[in-house]
Amino acid sequence: MPHKQVVKIGLLGLGTVGRGVYRILTENVENIQRKVGLKIEVQKVLVRDTSKDRGIDIDPSVLTTNIGDITNNPEIDIVVEVLGGISPTMDYVLQSLNRGKSVVTANKDMIAMHGKELFAAAEANNCDLFFEASVAGGIPIIRTLKQSLASNNIEQVFGIINGTTNYMLTKMTKEGSDFNDVLKEAQAKGYAEADPTADVEGYDAARKIAILSSISFNTRVTLDDVYVEGITKISTEDIAYANELGYIIKLLGISKMTDEGIEVRVHPTLIPSDHPLTSVNDAFNAVFVRGDAVGDTMFYGQGAGELPTASAVVADIMDAARDMLRDVPGIIGCTCYNNKPIKPMGKTKSRYYIRILVHDKPGVLSSIALVFGNKGVSLASVIQKDVEGSTAELVLITHGTKEENVQDALIDIKQLSCVKEIANVLRVEG
Ligand code: NAP
Ligand code: HSE
């Protein structure tokens, strides 16, 4: 498009991220123009409610509630999707691609579930489909995996990839804050999803690790492939016991290429208090990548929030504009050319933290240890506390063992007359 002087944007959404995108595009307009070689201008913005106060200086005539004003507008070159959700968003994105408009999105739900269809539409229409902000907010991890580490066979990718839960666990660990209070704080700061269940139940992180796994292992990994546990079952007792044993609890997304296929999971994890991930606090994220050539690498930054996320979105817009200018859109498209199997969760190996409430009487520990021993689970350490009256609490850490062995043992342990409750089971890494 050599005749173009201005690249025009249709922005879908003016919430936390949309506002940040608008601010960066207007406040840094000259800098962006010099780097891209063209001016980038927001032509139309889709919202639900045009009368809402957005807290930014925006011409009201730019706002619309009609998607056709963007998808049917021949002047609009790039559609930036920061609405969230699948419906009607997916339809809007497909309409845009099918009309030859490149798309930039921050939507991990849509990419993790419908990536294949979206990439096919982008390729068929010779468009870019960029989604840097969909994983780890402001950290440039997608481009790093697709381009900077492209010469490697990636062996592992893992880390803290949800800002809301990291913020919550940080406050719960350092300040003893209440779960619901800190969730409200994370929502007020714009970190949480519209439905924060996706954050606290681990689904947001699961979508992100699905995306990272797909790119790392060149195999389509979807949300359904990911084993998911969130942080709702983490109690102040677990945090205190973990600390006493020398660990910090973090919600990790973990994905590894193994001989039995791709291991991919999200769960709260005890990590040793001297591990670098324990210093990743508040809404910060960190992603570790191990490649066969580069070795270990680590990427750190703000994983959620208005401007960090918008930073990634605007960089994608700039790349899409550059590709248009040089007439090379779609140059880096889908990279899922393999079809590796997913390793069943039962076959994964970890160490485990197990907290059990028992009747406080002689022989309890030996009967529990016997069941674990019979199932091939060996215990590394045990602490016992009196809880109240006749109830004692056992906190066990196992040696490395298969998930299926631990789960088998727990079925039998639940049946023991001395056992009142298996209060929590968490994995230990690092
Ligand atoms: P948000 O604050 O809830 O904003 C959503 C915006 O989309 C609002 O402006 C809303 O309009 C508009 N919208 C939603 N559905 C619409 C519809 N059907 N028709 C027209 N407008 C509609 O969400 P957000 O936090 O900015 O997140 C947006 C996306 O970015 C999500 O996919 C999220 O997962 C992703 N993301 C967010 C973050 C973060 O830190 N927040 C980080 C990375 C990625 P009204 O304002 O009129 O209601
Ligand atoms: N809700 C997400 C989080 C936003 O807390 O990480 C960033 O993707």
Short mmCIF file of N, CA, C and O in Angstrom, two decimals, residues 132-183:
data_model
loop_
_atom_site.label_atom_id
_atom_site.label_comp_id
_atom_site.label_asym_id
_atom_site.label_seq_id
_atom_site.Cartn_x
_atom_site.Cartn_y
_atom_site.Cartn_z
N GLU A 132 0.53 -10.99 20.81
CA GLU A 132 1.58 -10.92 21.84
C GLU A 132 1.01 -10.71 23.25
O GLU A 132 1.47 -11.31 24.22
N ALA A 133 -0.03 -9.86 23.38
CA ALA A 133 -0.54 -9.52 24.72
C ALA A 133 -1.36 -10.64 25.33
O ALA A 133 -1.76 -10.54 26.50
N SER A 134 -1.61 -11.70 24.57
CA SER A 134 -2.46 -12.76 25.12
C SER A 134 -1.74 -13.56 26.20
O SER A 134 -2.39 -14.23 27.00
N VAL A 135 -0.42 -13.51 26.24
CA VAL A 135 0.34 -14.26 27.26
C VAL A 135 1.31 -13.32 27.97
O VAL A 135 2.10 -12.64 27.32
N ALA A 136 1.21 -13.28 29.30
CA ALA A 136 2.17 -12.56 30.14
C ALA A 136 2.23 -11.05 29.87
O ALA A 136 3.29 -10.44 29.99
N GLY A 137 1.06 -10.48 29.52
CA GLY A 137 0.93 -9.01 29.42
C GLY A 137 2.04 -8.35 28.64
O GLY A 137 2.17 -8.53 27.43
N GLY A 138 2.86 -7.56 29.32
CA GLY A 138 3.88 -6.77 28.65
C GLY A 138 5.15 -7.52 28.29
O GLY A 138 6.03 -6.97 27.63
N ILE A 139 5.27 -8.79 28.70
CA ILE A 139 6.51 -9.53 28.39
C ILE A 139 6.45 -10.01 26.94
O ILE A 139 5.50 -10.70 26.56
N PRO A 140 7.46 -9.68 26.15
CA PRO A 140 7.42 -10.10 24.73
C PRO A 140 7.83 -11.56 24.56
O PRO A 140 8.91 -11.86 24.07
N ILE A 141 6.94 -12.48 24.93
CA ILE A 141 7.31 -13.90 24.93
C ILE A 141 6.89 -14.62 23.64
O ILE A 141 7.57 -15.54 23.20
N ILE A 142 5.80 -14.17 23.01
CA ILE A 142 5.34 -14.86 21.79
C ILE A 142 6.35 -14.62 20.66
O ILE A 142 6.80 -15.55 20.00
N ARG A 143 6.70 -13.35 20.48
CA ARG A 143 7.65 -13.01 19.42
C ARG A 143 9.01 -13.66 19.71
O ARG A 143 9.71 -14.12 18.81
N THR A 144 9.37 -13.72 20.99
CA THR A 144 10.64 -14.35 21.37
C THR A 144 10.65 -15.81 20.94
O THR A 144 11.62 -16.30 20.36
N LEU A 145 9.56 -16.52 21.23
CA LEU A 145 9.51 -17.95 20.88
C LEU A 145 9.43 -18.14 19.37
O LEU A 145 10.09 -19.01 18.81
N LYS A 146 8.61 -17.31 18.70
CA LYS A 146 8.41 -17.50 17.25
C LYS A 146 9.61 -17.05 16.44
O LYS A 146 9.85 -17.58 15.36
N GLN A 147 10.32 -16.02 16.95
CA GLN A 147 11.40 -15.47 16.12
C GLN A 147 12.78 -15.63 16.78
O GLN A 147 13.64 -16.32 16.25
N SER A 148 12.95 -15.03 17.96
CA SER A 148 14.32 -14.96 18.52
C SER A 148 14.85 -16.34 18.89
O SER A 148 16.06 -16.57 18.84
N LEU A 149 13.96 -17.28 19.30
CA LEU A 149 14.43 -18.61 19.69
C LEU A 149 14.07 -19.66 18.63
O LEU A 149 14.08 -20.86 18.90
N ALA A 150 13.76 -19.19 17.42
CA ALA A 150 13.24 -20.10 16.38
C ALA A 150 14.22 -21.20 16.00
O ALA A 150 13.81 -22.27 15.55
N SER A 151 15.51 -21.00 16.23
CA SER A 151 16.48 -22.01 15.80
C SER A 151 16.57 -23.16 16.80
O SER A 151 17.25 -24.16 16.54
N ASN A 152 15.90 -23.06 17.93
CA ASN A 152 16.01 -24.07 18.99
C ASN A 152 14.92 -25.13 18.90
O ASN A 152 13.82 -24.86 18.43
N ASN A 153 15.22 -26.31 19.44
CA ASN A 153 14.16 -27.23 19.86
C ASN A 153 13.87 -26.84 21.31
O ASN A 153 14.74 -26.94 22.17
N ILE A 154 12.66 -26.38 21.57
CA ILE A 154 12.33 -25.96 22.95
C ILE A 154 12.06 -27.21 23.78
O ILE A 154 11.33 -28.11 23.35
N GLU A 155 12.66 -27.25 24.97
CA GLU A 155 12.52 -28.43 25.83
C GLU A 155 11.49 -28.19 26.93
O GLU A 155 10.76 -29.10 27.31
N GLN A 156 11.45 -26.97 27.46
CA GLN A 156 10.52 -26.65 28.55
C GLN A 156 10.12 -25.19 28.46
O GLN A 156 10.94 -24.36 28.08
N VAL A 157 8.90 -24.90 28.86
CA VAL A 157 8.50 -23.50 29.07
C VAL A 157 7.62 -23.50 30.31
O VAL A 157 6.70 -24.32 30.42
N PHE A 158 7.94 -22.67 31.26
CA PHE A 158 7.13 -22.67 32.48
C PHE A 158 7.28 -21.33 33.21
O PHE A 158 8.22 -20.57 32.94
N GLY A 159 6.34 -21.06 34.11
CA GLY A 159 6.49 -19.85 34.91
C GLY A 159 5.20 -19.35 35.51
O GLY A 159 4.18 -20.06 35.55
N ILE A 160 5.26 -18.11 35.96
CA ILE A 160 4.10 -17.43 36.56
C ILE A 160 3.47 -16.62 35.44
O ILE A 160 4.08 -15.68 34.94
N ILE A 161 2.25 -17.00 35.05
CA ILE A 161 1.65 -16.37 33.86
C ILE A 161 0.25 -15.84 34.14
O ILE A 161 -0.51 -15.61 33.21
N ASN A 162 -0.07 -15.66 35.41
CA ASN A 162 -1.33 -14.97 35.73
C ASN A 162 -1.05 -13.91 36.78
O ASN A 162 -0.60 -14.23 37.89
N GLY A 163 -1.29 -12.66 36.41
CA GLY A 163 -0.99 -11.54 37.31
C GLY A 163 -1.91 -11.48 38.51
O GLY A 163 -1.47 -11.19 39.63
N THR A 164 -3.19 -11.76 38.29
CA THR A 164 -4.18 -11.67 39.38
C THR A 164 -3.83 -12.60 40.53
O THR A 164 -3.75 -12.18 41.69
N THR A 165 -3.59 -13.88 40.21
CA THR A 165 -3.32 -14.84 41.28
C THR A 165 -1.95 -14.60 41.90
O THR A 165 -1.76 -14.86 43.09
N ASN A 166 -1.00 -14.09 41.10
CA ASN A 166 0.30 -13.82 41.70
C ASN A 166 0.20 -12.65 42.67
O ASN A 166 0.80 -12.65 43.74
N TYR A 167 -0.61 -11.66 42.29
CA TYR A 167 -0.87 -10.53 43.19
C TYR A 167 -1.52 -11.04 44.48
O TYR A 167 -1.11 -10.69 45.59
N MET A 168 -2.52 -11.91 44.31
CA MET A 168 -3.25 -12.42 45.48
C MET A 168 -2.35 -13.26 46.39
O MET A 168 -2.32 -13.06 47.61
N LEU A 169 -1.59 -14.19 45.80
CA LEU A 169 -0.73 -15.05 46.62
C LEU A 169 0.36 -14.23 47.31
O LEU A 169 0.75 -14.52 48.45
N THR A 170 0.86 -13.19 46.62
CA THR A 170 1.88 -12.33 47.24
C THR A 170 1.32 -11.67 48.49
O THR A 170 1.94 -11.69 49.56
N LYS A 171 0.11 -11.11 48.36
CA LYS A 171 -0.50 -10.41 49.51
C LYS A 171 -0.87 -11.40 50.62
O LYS A 171 -0.74 -11.10 51.80
N MET A 172 -1.35 -12.57 50.22
CA MET A 172 -1.73 -13.57 51.23
C MET A 172 -0.48 -14.07 51.98
O MET A 172 -0.52 -14.30 53.19
N THR A 173 0.64 -14.21 51.26
CA THR A 173 1.87 -14.72 51.88
C THR A 173 2.54 -13.65 52.73
O THR A 173 2.93 -13.89 53.87
N LYS A 174 2.65 -12.43 52.18
CA LYS A 174 3.45 -11.40 52.87
C LYS A 174 2.67 -10.65 53.91
O LYS A 174 3.22 -10.16 54.89
N GLU A 175 1.34 -10.49 53.68
CA GLU A 175 0.55 -9.65 54.59
C GLU A 175 -0.57 -10.42 55.27
O GLU A 175 -1.35 -9.84 56.02
N GLY A 176 -0.68 -11.71 54.97
CA GLY A 176 -1.75 -12.52 55.56
C GLY A 176 -3.13 -12.07 55.12
O GLY A 176 -4.12 -12.26 55.84
N SER A 177 -3.22 -11.46 53.92
CA SER A 177 -4.51 -10.89 53.48
C SER A 177 -5.53 -11.98 53.20
O SER A 177 -5.18 -13.12 52.88
N ASP A 178 -6.80 -11.58 53.26
CA ASP A 178 -7.90 -12.49 53.00
C ASP A 178 -8.09 -12.66 51.49
O ASP A 178 -8.00 -11.70 50.72
N PHE A 179 -8.40 -13.89 51.08
CA PHE A 179 -8.56 -14.24 49.65
C PHE A 179 -9.52 -13.28 48.94
O PHE A 179 -9.19 -12.70 47.90
N ASN A 180 -10.73 -13.11 49.49
CA ASN A 180 -11.74 -12.30 48.79
C ASN A 180 -11.36 -10.83 48.74
O ASN A 180 -11.62 -10.15 47.75
N ASP A 181 -10.72 -10.33 49.81
CA ASP A 181 -10.29 -8.92 49.81
C ASP A 181 -9.25 -8.66 48.73
O ASP A 181 -9.32 -7.66 48.01
N VAL A 182 -8.27 -9.59 48.61
CA VAL A 182 -7.21 -9.33 47.62
C VAL A 182 -7.72 -9.56 46.20
O VAL A 182 -7.23 -8.92 45.26
N LEU A 183 -8.71 -10.42 46.05
CA LEU A 183 -9.29 -10.58 44.71
C LEU A 183 -9.95 -9.26 44.29
O LEU A 183 -9.77 -8.81 43.15
#
